[in-house]
């Protein structure tokens, strides 16, 4: 069937304005400001009428030198991965005690709900492209700086059978009654629940909790303090996204982010025009919405159902049917989202064309998020202890390792959009790589960072462009 969304017809001029890229000068100013905010950055974003945006160096770089720390604009943990990894819902740092992380894994594992991947090569990042037909990432990874070879768990070859632990032992782990030897060396921040009461989002600090609430979560929270139009519809939207494609949750974050930016700008604007506010807003409504939309407007985008790669299991003769089904899937998701958080003043954001372009932007630009689990480091630490301390610790730890099995080192996995990285082009012979540095975590972190490191130093020439 032909998908028709009334808002697309009603708001056609406004939608066209939102999808029209800003003038080159505005784009340049936006990225110049972003680069100026990045610590120690010596790169530039430049535009080419034929090839689009690119990231360039004004100085020579050595191989292995850090080029850029780019902070994500939008990111989310894959829903199935939340079963295995308790992380901050904003910066994706592991939270809670080591015992809680292990206990949760075993609890869900005993219920048959664990989503652990089987690592054939020993690398957690090797499995990140196995999201199914609707994978929203282009396959690049933002992973921990540490390597994950076969000696670090997820061993290749035959798989060991898990040895379950009694339920009361698992419960004692989760509630803190059991403390594992040396676990204090792998402490993480306590889990702070969402202030909206949704019991879904947890954070490593009040800084992250507030940042998430103010950027998008206040509209996407399903708790009693949610600012959503309908939390019932929001739950339906989330369930649909979890069952089909979690990229819809990321798209919802982008729309909620824009709505909240618009409302903030409107409040500031109205405070300057106490008289005849309605008339003033008639004139400046669209400029304020366009300004709120700007961080998304500068991203390269196409409609999702047009740019998504044809899955290997879909015959080329069925491509038209496949793309129609993808469009209908987005249509269903958008209807649920509209019922949940619709804002009349931001009506154009709920058009199918806008929704498709947002998802398409993620399809074309996103990086996979990978944050290594402290559980892996813990068991490696125990294994490297000197005797007899090692033997004593293993007597306590071995039953938990046996219960977890070969997949004890499950990483936090998700997807994210990074504004500066999105300007880097792909290359079969890249001169940069993306990764995540553990030591960058701090109480002041307001989101995960992608680090870009030089590769093959001889490729770096003065004013050379970067490719991943």
PDB file of N, CA and C in Angstrom, residues 132-203:
ATOM      1  N   UNK A 132      21.053  -8.020  12.335  1.00  0.00           N
ATOM      2  CA  UNK A 132      19.934  -8.430  11.501  1.00  0.00           C
ATOM      3  C   UNK A 132      19.736  -7.484  10.345  1.00  0.00           C
ATOM      4  N   UNK A 133      18.618  -7.639   9.651  1.00  0.00           N
ATOM      5  CA  UNK A 133      18.358  -6.900   8.424  1.00  0.00           C
ATOM      6  C   UNK A 133      18.274  -5.402   8.640  1.00  0.00           C
ATOM      7  N   UNK A 134      17.935  -4.988   9.845  1.00  0.00           N
ATOM      8  CA  UNK A 134      17.702  -3.572  10.074  1.00  0.00           C
ATOM      9  C   UNK A 134      18.845  -2.911  10.829  1.00  0.00           C
ATOM     10  N   UNK A 135      20.057  -3.388  10.638  1.00  0.00           N
ATOM     11  CA  UNK A 135      21.226  -2.804  11.296  1.00  0.00           C
ATOM     12  C   UNK A 135      21.338  -1.343  10.904  1.00  0.00           C
ATOM     13  N   UNK A 136      21.390  -0.460  11.930  1.00  0.00           N
ATOM     14  CA  UNK A 136      21.415   0.974  11.667  1.00  0.00           C
ATOM     15  C   UNK A 136      22.824   1.529  11.534  1.00  0.00           C
ATOM     16  N   UNK A 137      23.834   0.696  11.697  1.00  0.00           N
ATOM     17  CA  UNK A 137      25.201   1.193  11.680  1.00  0.00           C
ATOM     18  C   UNK A 137      25.917   0.798  10.408  1.00  0.00           C
ATOM     19  N   UNK A 138      26.934   1.615  10.060  1.00  0.00           N
ATOM     20  CA  UNK A 138      27.721   1.269   8.892  1.00  0.00           C
ATOM     21  C   UNK A 138      28.857   0.318   9.235  1.00  0.00           C
ATOM     22  N   UNK A 139      28.936  -0.103  10.499  1.00  0.00           N
ATOM     23  CA  UNK A 139      29.900  -1.134  10.865  1.00  0.00           C
ATOM     24  C   UNK A 139      31.149  -0.639  11.542  1.00  0.00           C
ATOM     25  N   UNK A 140      31.387   0.694  11.590  1.00  0.00           N
ATOM     26  CA  UNK A 140      32.540   1.189  12.318  1.00  0.00           C
ATOM     27  C   UNK A 140      32.274   1.071  13.807  1.00  0.00           C
ATOM     28  N   UNK A 141      33.340   0.935  14.583  1.00  0.00           N
ATOM     29  CA  UNK A 141      33.198   0.734  16.026  1.00  0.00           C
ATOM     30  C   UNK A 141      33.820   1.872  16.799  1.00  0.00           C
ATOM     31  N   UNK A 142      33.200   2.244  17.895  1.00  0.00           N
ATOM     32  CA  UNK A 142      33.858   3.040  18.927  1.00  0.00           C
ATOM     33  C   UNK A 142      34.008   2.105  20.096  1.00  0.00           C
ATOM     34  N   UNK A 143      35.187   1.543  20.256  1.00  0.00           N
ATOM     35  CA  UNK A 143      35.377   0.514  21.255  1.00  0.00           C
ATOM     36  C   UNK A 143      36.442   0.930  22.253  1.00  0.00           C
ATOM     37  N   UNK A 144      36.566   0.160  23.277  1.00  0.00           N
ATOM     38  CA  UNK A 144      37.579   0.386  24.278  1.00  0.00           C
ATOM     39  C   UNK A 144      38.957   0.263  23.659  1.00  0.00           C
ATOM     40  N   UNK A 145      39.920   1.024  24.185  1.00  0.00           N
ATOM     41  CA  UNK A 145      41.260   1.035  23.608  1.00  0.00           C
ATOM     42  C   UNK A 145      41.963  -0.299  23.776  1.00  0.00           C
ATOM     43  N   UNK A 146      41.557  -1.100  24.765  1.00  0.00           N
ATOM     44  CA  UNK A 146      42.218  -2.381  25.004  1.00  0.00           C
ATOM     45  C   UNK A 146      41.882  -3.365  23.899  1.00  0.00           C
ATOM     46  N   UNK A 147      42.833  -4.202  23.549  1.00  0.00           N
ATOM     47  CA  UNK A 147      42.558  -5.245  22.560  1.00  0.00           C
ATOM     48  C   UNK A 147      41.848  -6.396  23.251  1.00  0.00           C
ATOM     49  N   UNK A 148      41.137  -7.182  22.439  1.00  0.00           N
ATOM     50  CA  UNK A 148      40.414  -8.337  22.993  1.00  0.00           C
ATOM     51  C   UNK A 148      40.872  -9.585  22.242  1.00  0.00           C
ATOM     52  N   UNK A 149      42.051 -10.081  22.571  1.00  0.00           N
ATOM     53  CA  UNK A 149      42.517 -11.283  21.899  1.00  0.00           C
ATOM     54  C   UNK A 149      41.989 -12.513  22.625  1.00  0.00           C
ATOM     55  N   UNK A 150      42.376 -13.673  22.132  1.00  0.00           N
ATOM     56  CA  UNK A 150      41.827 -14.914  22.666  1.00  0.00           C
ATOM     57  C   UNK A 150      42.172 -15.115  24.139  1.00  0.00           C
ATOM     58  N   UNK A 151      43.247 -14.505  24.604  1.00  0.00           N
ATOM     59  CA  UNK A 151      43.632 -14.687  25.995  1.00  0.00           C
ATOM     60  C   UNK A 151      42.757 -13.880  26.935  1.00  0.00           C
ATOM     61  N   UNK A 152      41.894 -13.006  26.397  1.00  0.00           N
ATOM     62  CA  UNK A 152      41.076 -12.141  27.224  1.00  0.00           C
ATOM     63  C   UNK A 152      39.659 -12.673  27.351  1.00  0.00           C
ATOM     64  N   UNK A 153      39.426 -13.927  27.173  1.00  0.00           N
ATOM     65  CA  UNK A 153      38.069 -14.459  27.308  1.00  0.00           C
ATOM     66  C   UNK A 153      37.444 -14.658  25.947  1.00  0.00           C
ATOM     67  N   UNK A 154      36.149 -15.073  25.936  1.00  0.00           N
ATOM     68  CA  UNK A 154      35.450 -15.382  24.690  1.00  0.00           C
ATOM     69  C   UNK A 154      36.308 -16.302  23.844  1.00  0.00           C
ATOM     70  N   UNK A 155      36.862 -17.301  24.450  1.00  0.00           N
ATOM     71  CA  UNK A 155      37.843 -18.134  23.759  1.00  0.00           C
ATOM     72  C   UNK A 155      37.242 -18.814  22.554  1.00  0.00           C
ATOM     73  N   UNK A 156      38.060 -18.944  21.513  1.00  0.00           N
ATOM     74  CA  UNK A 156      37.595 -19.620  20.313  1.00  0.00           C
ATOM     75  C   UNK A 156      37.583 -21.123  20.536  1.00  0.00           C
ATOM     76  N   UNK A 157      36.957 -21.813  19.588  1.00  0.00           N
ATOM     77  CA  UNK A 157      36.923 -23.264  19.700  1.00  0.00           C
ATOM     78  C   UNK A 157      35.712 -23.751  20.454  1.00  0.00           C
ATOM     79  N   UNK A 158      35.885 -24.866  21.173  1.00  0.00           N
ATOM     80  CA  UNK A 158      34.759 -25.485  21.859  1.00  0.00           C
ATOM     81  C   UNK A 158      34.244 -24.604  22.977  1.00  0.00           C
ATOM     82  N   UNK A 159      32.966 -24.722  23.226  1.00  0.00           N
ATOM     83  CA  UNK A 159      32.304 -23.891  24.218  1.00  0.00           C
ATOM     84  C   UNK A 159      32.079 -24.691  25.492  1.00  0.00           C
ATOM     85  N   UNK A 160      32.463 -24.085  26.627  1.00  0.00           N
ATOM     86  CA  UNK A 160      32.293 -24.763  27.908  1.00  0.00           C
ATOM     87  C   UNK A 160      30.839 -24.702  28.350  1.00  0.00           C
ATOM     88  N   UNK A 161      30.373 -25.767  28.963  1.00  0.00           N
ATOM     89  CA  UNK A 161      29.010 -25.778  29.502  1.00  0.00           C
ATOM     90  C   UNK A 161      28.972 -24.943  30.767  1.00  0.00           C
ATOM     91  N   UNK A 162      27.904 -24.155  30.939  1.00  0.00           N
ATOM     92  CA  UNK A 162      27.742 -23.335  32.135  1.00  0.00           C
ATOM     93  C   UNK A 162      27.345 -24.218  33.313  1.00  0.00           C
ATOM     94  N   UNK A 163      27.800 -23.838  34.493  1.00  0.00           N
ATOM     95  CA  UNK A 163      27.480 -24.557  35.720  1.00  0.00           C
ATOM     96  C   UNK A 163      26.636 -23.628  36.593  1.00  0.00           C
ATOM     97  N   UNK A 164      25.315 -23.775  36.590  1.00  0.00           N
ATOM     98  CA  UNK A 164      24.437 -22.833  37.304  1.00  0.00           C
ATOM     99  C   UNK A 164      24.719 -22.793  38.795  1.00  0.00           C
ATOM    100  N   UNK A 165      24.448 -21.621  39.378  1.00  0.00           N
ATOM    101  CA  UNK A 165      24.575 -21.452  40.824  1.00  0.00           C
ATOM    102  C   UNK A 165      23.188 -21.416  41.453  1.00  0.00           C
ATOM    103  N   UNK A 166      23.067 -21.788  42.728  1.00  0.00           N
ATOM    104  CA  UNK A 166      21.763 -21.710  43.401  1.00  0.00           C
ATOM    105  C   UNK A 166      21.212 -20.285  43.372  1.00  0.00           C
ATOM    106  N   UNK A 167      19.892 -20.166  43.293  1.00  0.00           N
ATOM    107  CA  UNK A 167      19.251 -18.866  43.216  1.00  0.00           C
ATOM    108  C   UNK A 167      19.581 -17.949  44.367  1.00  0.00           C
ATOM    109  N   UNK A 168      19.730 -18.525  45.575  1.00  0.00           N
ATOM    110  CA  UNK A 168      20.016 -17.681  46.739  1.00  0.00           C
ATOM    111  C   UNK A 168      21.412 -17.065  46.664  1.00  0.00           C
ATOM    112  N   UNK A 169      22.327 -17.768  45.995  1.00  0.00           N
ATOM    113  CA  UNK A 169      23.670 -17.221  45.815  1.00  0.00           C
ATOM    114  C   UNK A 169      23.626 -16.031  44.857  1.00  0.00           C
ATOM    115  N   UNK A 170      22.895 -16.195  43.772  1.00  0.00           N
ATOM    116  CA  UNK A 170      22.750 -15.105  42.799  1.00  0.00           C
ATOM    117  C   UNK A 170      22.086 -13.898  43.447  1.00  0.00           C
ATOM    118  N   UNK A 171      21.064 -14.140  44.236  1.00  0.00           N
ATOM    119  CA  UNK A 171      20.373 -13.055  44.918  1.00  0.00           C
ATOM    120  C   UNK A 171      21.302 -12.339  45.899  1.00  0.00           C
ATOM    121  N   UNK A 172      22.137 -13.085  46.587  1.00  0.00           N
ATOM    122  CA  UNK A 172      23.071 -12.487  47.533  1.00  0.00           C
ATOM    123  C   UNK A 172      24.110 -11.624  46.827  1.00  0.00           C
ATOM    124  N   UNK A 173      24.496 -12.039  45.629  1.00  0.00           N
ATOM    125  CA  UNK A 173      25.408 -11.223  44.828  1.00  0.00           C
ATOM    126  C   UNK A 173      24.775  -9.879  44.499  1.00  0.00           C
ATOM    127  N   UNK A 174      23.506  -9.935  44.071  1.00  0.00           N
ATOM    128  CA  UNK A 174      22.829  -8.729  43.615  1.00  0.00           C
ATOM    129  C   UNK A 174      22.543  -7.755  44.752  1.00  0.00           C
ATOM    130  N   UNK A 175      22.263  -8.269  45.934  1.00  0.00           N
ATOM    131  CA  UNK A 175      21.915  -7.356  47.029  1.00  0.00           C
ATOM    132  C   UNK A 175      23.102  -6.982  47.912  1.00  0.00           C
ATOM    133  N   UNK A 176      24.311  -7.410  47.519  1.00  0.00           N
ATOM    134  CA  UNK A 176      25.512  -6.971  48.219  1.00  0.00           C
ATOM    135  C   UNK A 176      25.925  -7.798  49.410  1.00  0.00           C
ATOM    136  N   UNK A 177      25.277  -8.933  49.619  1.00  0.00           N
ATOM    137  CA  UNK A 177      25.636  -9.776  50.761  1.00  0.00           C
ATOM    138  C   UNK A 177      26.911 -10.557  50.508  1.00  0.00           C
ATOM    139  N   UNK A 178      27.264 -10.753  49.244  1.00  0.00           N
ATOM    140  CA  UNK A 178      28.507 -11.433  48.889  1.00  0.00           C
ATOM    141  C   UNK A 178      29.460 -10.408  48.291  1.00  0.00           C
ATOM    142  N   UNK A 179      30.698 -10.385  48.792  1.00  0.00           N
ATOM    143  CA  UNK A 179      31.720  -9.498  48.254  1.00  0.00           C
ATOM    144  C   UNK A 179      32.856 -10.363  47.726  1.00  0.00           C
ATOM    145  N   UNK A 180      33.164 -10.246  46.445  1.00  0.00           N
ATOM    146  CA  UNK A 180      34.210 -11.059  45.829  1.00  0.00           C
ATOM    147  C   UNK A 180      35.580 -10.491  46.143  1.00  0.00           C
ATOM    148  N   UNK A 181      36.597 -11.341  46.235  1.00  0.00           N
ATOM    149  CA  UNK A 181      37.952 -10.869  46.551  1.00  0.00           C
ATOM    150  C   UNK A 181      38.461  -9.888  45.496  1.00  0.00           C
ATOM    151  N   UNK A 182      39.032  -8.774  45.952  1.00  0.00           N
ATOM    152  CA  UNK A 182      39.645  -7.760  45.087  1.00  0.00           C
ATOM    153  C   UNK A 182      38.652  -6.988  44.220  1.00  0.00           C
ATOM    154  N   UNK A 183      37.367  -7.169  44.454  1.00  0.00           N
ATOM    155  CA  UNK A 183      36.385  -6.475  43.599  1.00  0.00           C
ATOM    156  C   UNK A 183      36.417  -4.971  43.820  1.00  0.00           C
ATOM    157  N   UNK A 184      36.958  -4.519  44.958  1.00  0.00           N
ATOM    158  CA  UNK A 184      37.029  -3.079  45.216  1.00  0.00           C
ATOM    159  C   UNK A 184      37.964  -2.376  44.246  1.00  0.00           C
ATOM    160  N   UNK A 185      38.832  -3.113  43.578  1.00  0.00           N
ATOM    161  CA  UNK A 185      39.737  -2.532  42.591  1.00  0.00           C
ATOM    162  C   UNK A 185      39.027  -2.260  41.265  1.00  0.00           C
ATOM    163  N   UNK A 186      37.782  -2.704  41.140  1.00  0.00           N
ATOM    164  CA  UNK A 186      37.024  -2.524  39.906  1.00  0.00           C
ATOM    165  C   UNK A 186      35.681  -1.868  40.211  1.00  0.00           C
ATOM    166  N   UNK A 187      35.735  -0.896  41.085  1.00  0.00           N
ATOM    167  CA  UNK A 187      34.507  -0.229  41.509  1.00  0.00           C
ATOM    168  C   UNK A 187      33.980   0.688  40.415  1.00  0.00           C
ATOM    169  N   UNK A 188      32.673   0.790  40.342  1.00  0.00           N
ATOM    170  CA  UNK A 188      31.980   1.681  39.418  1.00  0.00           C
ATOM    171  C   UNK A 188      31.032   2.558  40.219  1.00  0.00           C
ATOM    172  N   UNK A 189      30.592   3.675  39.650  1.00  0.00           N
ATOM    173  CA  UNK A 189      29.666   4.541  40.390  1.00  0.00           C
ATOM    174  C   UNK A 189      28.365   3.809  40.702  1.00  0.00           C
ATOM    175  N   UNK A 190      27.705   4.162  41.795  1.00  0.00           N
ATOM    176  CA  UNK A 190      26.417   3.543  42.107  1.00  0.00           C
ATOM    177  C   UNK A 190      25.380   3.919  41.052  1.00  0.00           C
ATOM    178  N   UNK A 191      24.404   3.063  40.872  1.00  0.00           N
ATOM    179  CA  UNK A 191      23.354   3.301  39.880  1.00  0.00           C
ATOM    180  C   UNK A 191      22.333   4.289  40.434  1.00  0.00           C
ATOM    181  N   UNK A 192      22.186   5.428  39.761  1.00  0.00           N
ATOM    182  CA  UNK A 192      21.225   6.455  40.161  1.00  0.00           C
ATOM    183  C   UNK A 192      19.980   6.318  39.299  1.00  0.00           C
ATOM    184  N   UNK A 193      18.814   6.054  39.893  1.00  0.00           N
ATOM    185  CA  UNK A 193      17.598   5.874  39.084  1.00  0.00           C
ATOM    186  C   UNK A 193      17.116   7.174  38.454  1.00  0.00           C
ATOM    187  N   UNK A 194      16.355   7.051  37.401  1.00  0.00           N
ATOM    188  CA  UNK A 194      15.766   8.204  36.712  1.00  0.00           C
ATOM    189  C   UNK A 194      14.861   8.972  37.667  1.00  0.00           C
ATOM    190  N   UNK A 195      14.994  10.292  37.683  1.00  0.00           N
ATOM    191  CA  UNK A 195      14.183  11.121  38.565  1.00  0.00           C
ATOM    192  C   UNK A 195      12.717  11.136  38.154  1.00  0.00           C
ATOM    193  N   UNK A 196      12.441  10.707  36.924  1.00  0.00           N
ATOM    194  CA  UNK A 196      11.058  10.651  36.456  1.00  0.00           C
ATOM    195  C   UNK A 196      10.325   9.401  36.891  1.00  0.00           C
ATOM    196  N   UNK A 197      11.075   8.436  37.456  1.00  0.00           N
ATOM    197  CA  UNK A 197      10.455   7.229  37.984  1.00  0.00           C
ATOM    198  C   UNK A 197      10.160   6.143  36.978  1.00  0.00           C
ATOM    199  N   UNK A 198      10.892   6.113  35.855  1.00  0.00           N
ATOM    200  CA  UNK A 198      10.575   5.120  34.822  1.00  0.00           C
ATOM    201  C   UNK A 198      11.131   3.735  35.128  1.00  0.00           C
ATOM    202  N   UNK A 199      12.134   3.630  35.993  1.00  0.00           N
ATOM    203  CA  UNK A 199      12.760   2.350  36.341  1.00  0.00           C
ATOM    204  C   UNK A 199      13.400   1.659  35.139  1.00  0.00           C
ATOM    205  N   UNK A 200      13.649   2.435  34.104  1.00  0.00           N
ATOM    206  CA  UNK A 200      14.322   1.904  32.919  1.00  0.00           C
ATOM    207  C   UNK A 200      15.690   2.550  32.748  1.00  0.00           C
ATOM    208  N   UNK A 201      15.777   3.833  33.052  1.00  0.00           N
ATOM    209  CA  UNK A 201      17.021   4.571  32.880  1.00  0.00           C
ATOM    210  C   UNK A 201      17.744   4.702  34.224  1.00  0.00           C
ATOM    211  N   UNK A 202      19.045   4.438  34.210  1.00  0.00           N
ATOM    212  CA  UNK A 202      19.895   4.602  35.380  1.00  0.00           C
ATOM    213  C   UNK A 202      21.153   5.355  34.957  1.00  0.00           C
ATOM    214  N   UNK A 203      21.763   6.039  35.909  1.00  0.00           N
ATOM    215  CA  UNK A 203      22.863   6.925  35.559  1.00  0.00           C
ATOM    216  C   UNK A 203      24.032   6.762  36.524  1.00  0.00           C
TER     217      UNK A 203
END
